[in-house]
PDB file of C-alpha atoms in Angstrom:
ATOM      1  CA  UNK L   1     243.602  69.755 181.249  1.00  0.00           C
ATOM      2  CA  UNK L   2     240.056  69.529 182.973  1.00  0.00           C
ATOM      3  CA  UNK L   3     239.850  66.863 185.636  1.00  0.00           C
ATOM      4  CA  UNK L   4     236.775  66.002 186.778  1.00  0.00           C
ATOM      5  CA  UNK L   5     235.126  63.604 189.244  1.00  0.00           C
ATOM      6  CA  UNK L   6     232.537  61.343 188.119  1.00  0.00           C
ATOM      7  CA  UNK L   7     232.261  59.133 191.038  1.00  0.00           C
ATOM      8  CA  UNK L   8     228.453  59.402 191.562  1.00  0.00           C
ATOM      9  CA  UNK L   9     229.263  57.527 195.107  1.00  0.00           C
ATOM     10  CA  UNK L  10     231.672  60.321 196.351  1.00  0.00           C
ATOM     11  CA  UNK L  11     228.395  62.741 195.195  1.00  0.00           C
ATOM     12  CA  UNK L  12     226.268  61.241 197.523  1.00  0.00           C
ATOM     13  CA  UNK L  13     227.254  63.318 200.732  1.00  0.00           C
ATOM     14  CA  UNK L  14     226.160  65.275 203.100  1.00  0.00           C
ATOM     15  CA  UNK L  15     226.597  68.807 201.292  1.00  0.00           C
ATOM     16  CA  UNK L  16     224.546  69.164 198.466  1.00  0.00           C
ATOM     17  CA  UNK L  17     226.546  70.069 195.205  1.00  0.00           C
ATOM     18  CA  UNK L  18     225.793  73.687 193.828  1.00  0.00           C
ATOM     19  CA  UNK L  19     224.808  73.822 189.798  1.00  0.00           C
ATOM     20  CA  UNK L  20     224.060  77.608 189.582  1.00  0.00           C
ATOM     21  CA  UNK L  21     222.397  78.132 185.775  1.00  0.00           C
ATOM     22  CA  UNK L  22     223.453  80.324 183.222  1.00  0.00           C
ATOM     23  CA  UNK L  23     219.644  80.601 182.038  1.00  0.00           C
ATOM     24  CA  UNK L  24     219.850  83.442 184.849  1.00  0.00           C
ATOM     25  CA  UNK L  25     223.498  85.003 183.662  1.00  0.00           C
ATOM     26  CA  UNK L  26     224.005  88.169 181.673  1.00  0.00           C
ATOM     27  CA  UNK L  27     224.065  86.610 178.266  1.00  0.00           C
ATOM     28  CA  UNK L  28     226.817  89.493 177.010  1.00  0.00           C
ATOM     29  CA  UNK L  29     229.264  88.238 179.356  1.00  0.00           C
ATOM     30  CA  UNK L  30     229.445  84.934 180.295  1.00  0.00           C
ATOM     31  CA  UNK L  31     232.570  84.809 181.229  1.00  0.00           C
ATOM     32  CA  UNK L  32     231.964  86.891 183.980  1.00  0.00           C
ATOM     33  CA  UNK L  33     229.066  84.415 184.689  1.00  0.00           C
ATOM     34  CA  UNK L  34     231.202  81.246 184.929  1.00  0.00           C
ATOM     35  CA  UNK L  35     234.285  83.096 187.469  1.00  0.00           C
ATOM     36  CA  UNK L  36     231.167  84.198 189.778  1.00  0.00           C
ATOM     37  CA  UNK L  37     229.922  80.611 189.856  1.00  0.00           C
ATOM     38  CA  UNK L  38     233.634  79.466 190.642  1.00  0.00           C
ATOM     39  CA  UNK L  39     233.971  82.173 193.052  1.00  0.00           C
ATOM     40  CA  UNK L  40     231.001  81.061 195.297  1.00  0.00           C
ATOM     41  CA  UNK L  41     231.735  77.998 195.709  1.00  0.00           C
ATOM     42  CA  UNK L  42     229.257  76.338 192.240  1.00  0.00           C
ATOM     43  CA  UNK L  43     231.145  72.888 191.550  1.00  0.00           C
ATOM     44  CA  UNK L  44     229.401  72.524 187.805  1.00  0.00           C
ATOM     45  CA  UNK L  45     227.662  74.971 185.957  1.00  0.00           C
ATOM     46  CA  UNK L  46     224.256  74.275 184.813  1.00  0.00           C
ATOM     47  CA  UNK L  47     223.667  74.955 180.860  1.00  0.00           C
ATOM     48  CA  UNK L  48     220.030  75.095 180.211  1.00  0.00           C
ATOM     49  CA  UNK L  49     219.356  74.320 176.337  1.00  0.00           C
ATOM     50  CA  UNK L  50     216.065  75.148 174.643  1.00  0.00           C
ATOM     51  CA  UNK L  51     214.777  74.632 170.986  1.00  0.00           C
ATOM     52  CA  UNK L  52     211.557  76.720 171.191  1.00  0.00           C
ATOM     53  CA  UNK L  53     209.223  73.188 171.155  1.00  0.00           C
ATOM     54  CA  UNK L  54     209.884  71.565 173.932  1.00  0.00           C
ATOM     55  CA  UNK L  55     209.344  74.742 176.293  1.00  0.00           C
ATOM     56  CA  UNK L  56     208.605  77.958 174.290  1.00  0.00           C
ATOM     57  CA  UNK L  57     211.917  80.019 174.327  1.00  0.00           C
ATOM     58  CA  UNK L  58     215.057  79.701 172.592  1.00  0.00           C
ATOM     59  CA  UNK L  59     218.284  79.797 174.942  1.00  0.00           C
ATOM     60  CA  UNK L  60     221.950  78.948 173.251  1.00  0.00           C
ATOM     61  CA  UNK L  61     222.806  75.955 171.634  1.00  0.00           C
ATOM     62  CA  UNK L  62     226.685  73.739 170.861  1.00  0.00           C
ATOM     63  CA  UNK L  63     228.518  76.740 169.760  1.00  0.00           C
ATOM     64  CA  UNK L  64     227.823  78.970 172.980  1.00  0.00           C
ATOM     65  CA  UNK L  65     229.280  76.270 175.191  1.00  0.00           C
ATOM     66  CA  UNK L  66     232.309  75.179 173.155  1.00  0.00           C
ATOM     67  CA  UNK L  67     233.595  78.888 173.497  1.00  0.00           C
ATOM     68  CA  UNK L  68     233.057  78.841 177.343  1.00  0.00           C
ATOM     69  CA  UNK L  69     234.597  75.307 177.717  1.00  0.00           C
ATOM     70  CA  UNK L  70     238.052  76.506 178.431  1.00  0.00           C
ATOM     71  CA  UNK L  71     236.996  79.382 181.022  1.00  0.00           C
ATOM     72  CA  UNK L  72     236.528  76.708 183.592  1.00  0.00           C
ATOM     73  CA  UNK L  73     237.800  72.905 185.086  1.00  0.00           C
ATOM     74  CA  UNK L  74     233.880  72.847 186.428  1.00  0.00           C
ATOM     75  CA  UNK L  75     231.935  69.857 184.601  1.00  0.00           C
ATOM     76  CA  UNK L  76     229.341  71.252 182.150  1.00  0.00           C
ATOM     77  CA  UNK L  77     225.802  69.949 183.423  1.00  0.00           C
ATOM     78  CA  UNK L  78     223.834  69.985 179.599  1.00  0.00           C
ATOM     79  CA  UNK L  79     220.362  70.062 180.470  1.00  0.00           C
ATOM     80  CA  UNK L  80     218.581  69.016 177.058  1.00  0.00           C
ATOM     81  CA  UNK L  81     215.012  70.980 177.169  1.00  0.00           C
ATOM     82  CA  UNK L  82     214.534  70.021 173.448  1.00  0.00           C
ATOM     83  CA  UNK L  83     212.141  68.023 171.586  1.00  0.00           C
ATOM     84  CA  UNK L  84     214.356  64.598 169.698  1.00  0.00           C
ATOM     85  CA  UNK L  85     217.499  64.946 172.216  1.00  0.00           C
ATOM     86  CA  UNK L  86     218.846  61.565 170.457  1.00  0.00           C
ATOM     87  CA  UNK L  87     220.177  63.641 167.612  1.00  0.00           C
ATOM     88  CA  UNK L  88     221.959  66.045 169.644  1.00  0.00           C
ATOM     89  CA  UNK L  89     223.430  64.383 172.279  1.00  0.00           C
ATOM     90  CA  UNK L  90     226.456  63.974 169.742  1.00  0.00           C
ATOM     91  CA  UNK L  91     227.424  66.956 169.156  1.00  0.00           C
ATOM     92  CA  UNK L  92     227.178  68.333 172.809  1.00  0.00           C
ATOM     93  CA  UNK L  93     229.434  65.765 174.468  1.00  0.00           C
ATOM     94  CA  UNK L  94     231.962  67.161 171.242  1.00  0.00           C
ATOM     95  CA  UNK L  95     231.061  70.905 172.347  1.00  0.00           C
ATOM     96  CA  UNK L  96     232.187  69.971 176.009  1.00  0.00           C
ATOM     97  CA  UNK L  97     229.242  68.768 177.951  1.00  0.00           C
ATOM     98  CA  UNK L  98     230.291  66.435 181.023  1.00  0.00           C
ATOM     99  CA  UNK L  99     226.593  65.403 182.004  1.00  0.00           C
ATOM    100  CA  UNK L 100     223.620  65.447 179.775  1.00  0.00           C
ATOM    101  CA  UNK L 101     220.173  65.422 180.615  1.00  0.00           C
ATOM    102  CA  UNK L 102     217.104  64.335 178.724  1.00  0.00           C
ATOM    103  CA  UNK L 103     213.545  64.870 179.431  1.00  0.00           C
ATOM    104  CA  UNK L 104     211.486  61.787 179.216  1.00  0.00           C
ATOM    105  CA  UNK L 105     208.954  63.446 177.789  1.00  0.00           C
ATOM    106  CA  UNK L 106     210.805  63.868 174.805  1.00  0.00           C
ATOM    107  CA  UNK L 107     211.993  60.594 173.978  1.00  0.00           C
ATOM    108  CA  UNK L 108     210.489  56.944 173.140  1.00  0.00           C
ATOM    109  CA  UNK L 109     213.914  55.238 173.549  1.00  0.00           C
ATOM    110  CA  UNK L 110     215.012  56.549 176.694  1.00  0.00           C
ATOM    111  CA  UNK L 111     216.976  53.029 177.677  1.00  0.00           C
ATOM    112  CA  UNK L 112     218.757  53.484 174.696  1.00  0.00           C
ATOM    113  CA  UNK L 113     219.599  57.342 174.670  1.00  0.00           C
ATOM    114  CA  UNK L 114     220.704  56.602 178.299  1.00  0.00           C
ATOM    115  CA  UNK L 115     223.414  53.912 177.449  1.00  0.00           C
ATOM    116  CA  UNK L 116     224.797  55.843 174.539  1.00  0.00           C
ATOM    117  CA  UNK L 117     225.701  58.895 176.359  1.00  0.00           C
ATOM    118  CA  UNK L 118     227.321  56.668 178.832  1.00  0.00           C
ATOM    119  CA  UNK L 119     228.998  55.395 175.823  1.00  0.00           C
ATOM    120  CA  UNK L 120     230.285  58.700 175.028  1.00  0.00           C
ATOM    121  CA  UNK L 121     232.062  59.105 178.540  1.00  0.00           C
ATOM    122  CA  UNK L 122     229.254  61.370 179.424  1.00  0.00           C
ATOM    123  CA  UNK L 123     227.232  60.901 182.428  1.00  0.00           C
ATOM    124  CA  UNK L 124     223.721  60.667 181.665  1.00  0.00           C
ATOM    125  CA  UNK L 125     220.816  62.241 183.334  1.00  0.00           C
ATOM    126  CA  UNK L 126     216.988  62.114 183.002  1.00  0.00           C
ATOM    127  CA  UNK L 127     214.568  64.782 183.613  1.00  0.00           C
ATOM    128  CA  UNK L 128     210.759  64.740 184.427  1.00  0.00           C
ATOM    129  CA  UNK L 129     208.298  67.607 184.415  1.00  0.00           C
ATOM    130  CA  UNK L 130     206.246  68.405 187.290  1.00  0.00           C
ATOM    131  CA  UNK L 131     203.453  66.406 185.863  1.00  0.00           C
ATOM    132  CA  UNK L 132     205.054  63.079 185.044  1.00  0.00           C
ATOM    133  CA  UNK L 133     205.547  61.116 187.717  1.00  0.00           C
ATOM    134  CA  UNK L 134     209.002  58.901 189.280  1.00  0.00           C
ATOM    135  CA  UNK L 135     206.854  55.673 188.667  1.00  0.00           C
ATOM    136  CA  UNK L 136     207.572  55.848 185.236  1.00  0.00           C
ATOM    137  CA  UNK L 137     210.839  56.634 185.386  1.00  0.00           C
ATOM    138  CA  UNK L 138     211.810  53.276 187.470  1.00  0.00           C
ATOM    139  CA  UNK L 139     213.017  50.384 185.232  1.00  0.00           C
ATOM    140  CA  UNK L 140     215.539  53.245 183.873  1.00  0.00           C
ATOM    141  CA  UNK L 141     217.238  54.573 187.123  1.00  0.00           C
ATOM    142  CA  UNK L 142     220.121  52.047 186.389  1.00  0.00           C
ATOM    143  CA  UNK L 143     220.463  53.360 183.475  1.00  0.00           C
ATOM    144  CA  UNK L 144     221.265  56.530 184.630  1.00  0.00           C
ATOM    145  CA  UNK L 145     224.070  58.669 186.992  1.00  0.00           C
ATOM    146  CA  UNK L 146     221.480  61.864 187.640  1.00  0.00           C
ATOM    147  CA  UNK L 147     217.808  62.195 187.777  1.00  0.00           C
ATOM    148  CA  UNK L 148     216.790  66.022 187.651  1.00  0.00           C
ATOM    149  CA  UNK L 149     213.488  66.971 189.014  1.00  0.00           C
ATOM    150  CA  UNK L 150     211.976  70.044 187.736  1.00  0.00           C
ATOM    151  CA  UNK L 151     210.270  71.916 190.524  1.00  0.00           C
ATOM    152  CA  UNK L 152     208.477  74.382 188.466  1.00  0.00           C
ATOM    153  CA  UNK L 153     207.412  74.296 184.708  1.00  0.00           C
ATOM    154  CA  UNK L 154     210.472  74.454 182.541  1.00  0.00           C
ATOM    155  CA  UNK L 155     211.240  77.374 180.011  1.00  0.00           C
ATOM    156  CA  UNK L 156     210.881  80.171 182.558  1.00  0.00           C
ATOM    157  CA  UNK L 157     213.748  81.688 185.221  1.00  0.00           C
ATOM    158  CA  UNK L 158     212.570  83.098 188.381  1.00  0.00           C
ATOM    159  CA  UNK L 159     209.636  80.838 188.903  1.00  0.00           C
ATOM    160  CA  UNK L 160     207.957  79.771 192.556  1.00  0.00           C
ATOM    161  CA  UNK L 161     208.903  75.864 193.588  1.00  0.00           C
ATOM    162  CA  UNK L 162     205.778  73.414 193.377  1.00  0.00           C
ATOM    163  CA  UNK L 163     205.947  72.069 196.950  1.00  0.00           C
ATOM    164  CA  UNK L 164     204.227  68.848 195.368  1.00  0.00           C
ATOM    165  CA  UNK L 165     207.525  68.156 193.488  1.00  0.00           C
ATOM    166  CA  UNK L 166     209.644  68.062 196.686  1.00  0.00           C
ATOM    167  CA  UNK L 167     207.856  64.735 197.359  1.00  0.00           C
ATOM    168  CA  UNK L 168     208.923  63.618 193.966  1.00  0.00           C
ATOM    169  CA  UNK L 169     212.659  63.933 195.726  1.00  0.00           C
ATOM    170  CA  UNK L 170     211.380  61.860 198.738  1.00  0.00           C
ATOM    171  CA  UNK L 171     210.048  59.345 196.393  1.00  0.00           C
ATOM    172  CA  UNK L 172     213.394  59.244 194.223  1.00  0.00           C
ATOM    173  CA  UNK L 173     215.550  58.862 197.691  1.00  0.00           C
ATOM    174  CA  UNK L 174     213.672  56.155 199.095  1.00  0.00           C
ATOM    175  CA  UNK L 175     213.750  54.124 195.813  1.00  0.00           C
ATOM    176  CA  UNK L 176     217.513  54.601 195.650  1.00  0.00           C
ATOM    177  CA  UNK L 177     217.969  53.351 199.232  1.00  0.00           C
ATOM    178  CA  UNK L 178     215.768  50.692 198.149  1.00  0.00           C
ATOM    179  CA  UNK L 179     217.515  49.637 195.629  1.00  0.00           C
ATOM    180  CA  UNK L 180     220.702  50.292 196.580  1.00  0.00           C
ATOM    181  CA  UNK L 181     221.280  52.721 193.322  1.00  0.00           C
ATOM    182  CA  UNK L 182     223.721  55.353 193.143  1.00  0.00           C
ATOM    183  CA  UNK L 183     222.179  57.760 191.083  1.00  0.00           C
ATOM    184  CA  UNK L 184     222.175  61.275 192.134  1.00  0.00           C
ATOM    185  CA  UNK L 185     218.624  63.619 192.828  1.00  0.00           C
ATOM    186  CA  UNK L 186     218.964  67.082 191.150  1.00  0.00           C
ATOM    187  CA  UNK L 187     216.388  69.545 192.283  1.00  0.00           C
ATOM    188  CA  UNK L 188     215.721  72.232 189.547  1.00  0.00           C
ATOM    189  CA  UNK L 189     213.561  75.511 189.282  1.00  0.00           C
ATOM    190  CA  UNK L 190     212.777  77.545 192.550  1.00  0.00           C
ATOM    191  CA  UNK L 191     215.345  76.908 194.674  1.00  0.00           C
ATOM    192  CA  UNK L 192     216.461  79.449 196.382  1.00  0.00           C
ATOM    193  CA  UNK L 193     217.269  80.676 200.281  1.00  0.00           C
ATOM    194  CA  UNK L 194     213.887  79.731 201.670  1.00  0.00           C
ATOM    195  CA  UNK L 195     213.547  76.532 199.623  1.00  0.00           C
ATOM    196  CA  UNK L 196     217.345  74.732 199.684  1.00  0.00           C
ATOM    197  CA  UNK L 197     217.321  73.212 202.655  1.00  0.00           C
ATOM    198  CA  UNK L 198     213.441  71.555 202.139  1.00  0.00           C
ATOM    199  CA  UNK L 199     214.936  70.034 198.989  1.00  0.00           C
ATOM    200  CA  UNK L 200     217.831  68.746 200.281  1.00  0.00           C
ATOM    201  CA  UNK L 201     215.958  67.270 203.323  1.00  0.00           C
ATOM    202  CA  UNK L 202     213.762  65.252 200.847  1.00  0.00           C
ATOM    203  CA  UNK L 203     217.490  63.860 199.478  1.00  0.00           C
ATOM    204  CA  UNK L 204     218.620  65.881 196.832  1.00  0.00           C
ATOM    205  CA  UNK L 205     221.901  65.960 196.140  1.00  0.00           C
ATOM    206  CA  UNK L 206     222.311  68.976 193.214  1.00  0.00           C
ATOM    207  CA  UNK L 207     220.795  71.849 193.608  1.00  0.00           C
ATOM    208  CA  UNK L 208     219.926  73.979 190.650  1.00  0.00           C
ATOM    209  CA  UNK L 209     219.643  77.464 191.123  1.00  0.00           C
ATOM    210  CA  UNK L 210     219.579  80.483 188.713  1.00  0.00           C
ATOM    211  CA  UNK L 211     217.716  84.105 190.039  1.00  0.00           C
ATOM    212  CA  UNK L 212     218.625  83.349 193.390  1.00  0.00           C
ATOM    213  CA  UNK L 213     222.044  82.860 192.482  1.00  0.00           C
ATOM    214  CA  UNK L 214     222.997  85.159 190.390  1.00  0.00           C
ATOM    215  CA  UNK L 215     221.399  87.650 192.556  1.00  0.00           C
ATOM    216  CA  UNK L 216     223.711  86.945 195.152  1.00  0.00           C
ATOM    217  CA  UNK L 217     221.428  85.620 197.952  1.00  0.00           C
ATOM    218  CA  UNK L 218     221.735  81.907 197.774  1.00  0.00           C
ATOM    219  CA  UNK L 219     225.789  80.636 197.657  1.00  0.00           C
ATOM    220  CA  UNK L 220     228.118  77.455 197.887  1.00  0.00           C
ATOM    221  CA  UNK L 221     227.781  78.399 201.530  1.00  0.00           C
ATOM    222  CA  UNK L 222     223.934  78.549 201.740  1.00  0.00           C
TER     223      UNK L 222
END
């Protein structure tokens, strides 16, 4: 049996939480994949999906993740880089997601995609592109238990962070001391060894990291 912690208040800490992405694995053995993210210290593992419209490649879709569900007690972070999440949001919660993420982009009724993943027993995130920014994301941050920043154009491993988006972060972490929220601040796309700490000073609390993890250079420990 899988337990796993969904107190977004016990999140907010000191030591950012580790979401290394299988975007960057060896797709021929995943397995292998998801016992080096347990073995450096990861605490989820960060599933990157793609339909080839949103961003231009195709990753893996439902089936790929219900056959690595039982390798691992780590919750599945289900980032949704698709065009018309609303229909799919179903049948990734029954595939095994724990958390699943939406771009804004991509939806007109993000209030109500938001609520019915909760309803689901999901948590439910919300993701903006480096060119949208937070201000239109703020009548839905109750709505929502993460809030994933993309620090480089989605669709692509191995890219360079866009230093603008760290202030993105710092925008997001004031708002929730503002407002007293307890969402969490995922940082996504570039972060690596020379980069984790800047976007964990600007108050992120998940770290997203692919290349740089699986290349062994940025850890649990970093």
């Amino acid at each position: 049996m899988r337990v796993i912690c969904y107190n977004t208040k016990q999140y907010n800490m000191k030591k950012p939480l580790l979401a290394p992405s299988l975007l960057s694995a060896d797709f021929s053995d995943l397995a292998a994949a998801v016992r080096q993210i347990e073995e450096k210290k990861g605490r989820a593992v960060h599933i990157d999906v793609m339909d080839g419209q949103f961003v231009p490649q195709i990753s893996y879709g439902q089936p790929v993740i219900r056959s690595i569900r039982g390798l691992t007690a780590l919750p599945f972070d289900v980032h949704l880089m698709v065009e018309r999440p609303e229909v799919m949001v179903d049948s990734f919660a029954e595939a095994g997601a724990d958390w699943i993420t939406f771009h804004l982009e991509a939806v007109t009724h993000a209030h109500r995609l938001a609520r019915h993943i909760r309803s689901l027993g999901k948590k439910a995130g919300v993701s903006l592109v480096p060119s949208t920014p937070v201000s239109l994301l703020e009548e839905l941050l109750d709505e929502v238990d993460v809030v994933l920043v993309m620090t480089v154009n989605p669709g692509f491993g191995g890219q360079e962070l866009i230093p603008s988006c760290v202030r993105k972060i710092a925008r997001l972490a004031g708002l929730r001391a503002e407002r007293g929220g307890h969402f969490l601040i995922s940082a996504d796309g570039g972060v690596n060894e020379r980069t984790a700490r800047t976007v964990v000073d600007a108050g992120a609390d998940i770290l997203v990291s692919g290349s740089a993890f699986f290349s062994g250079s940025l850890t649990g420990d970093f």
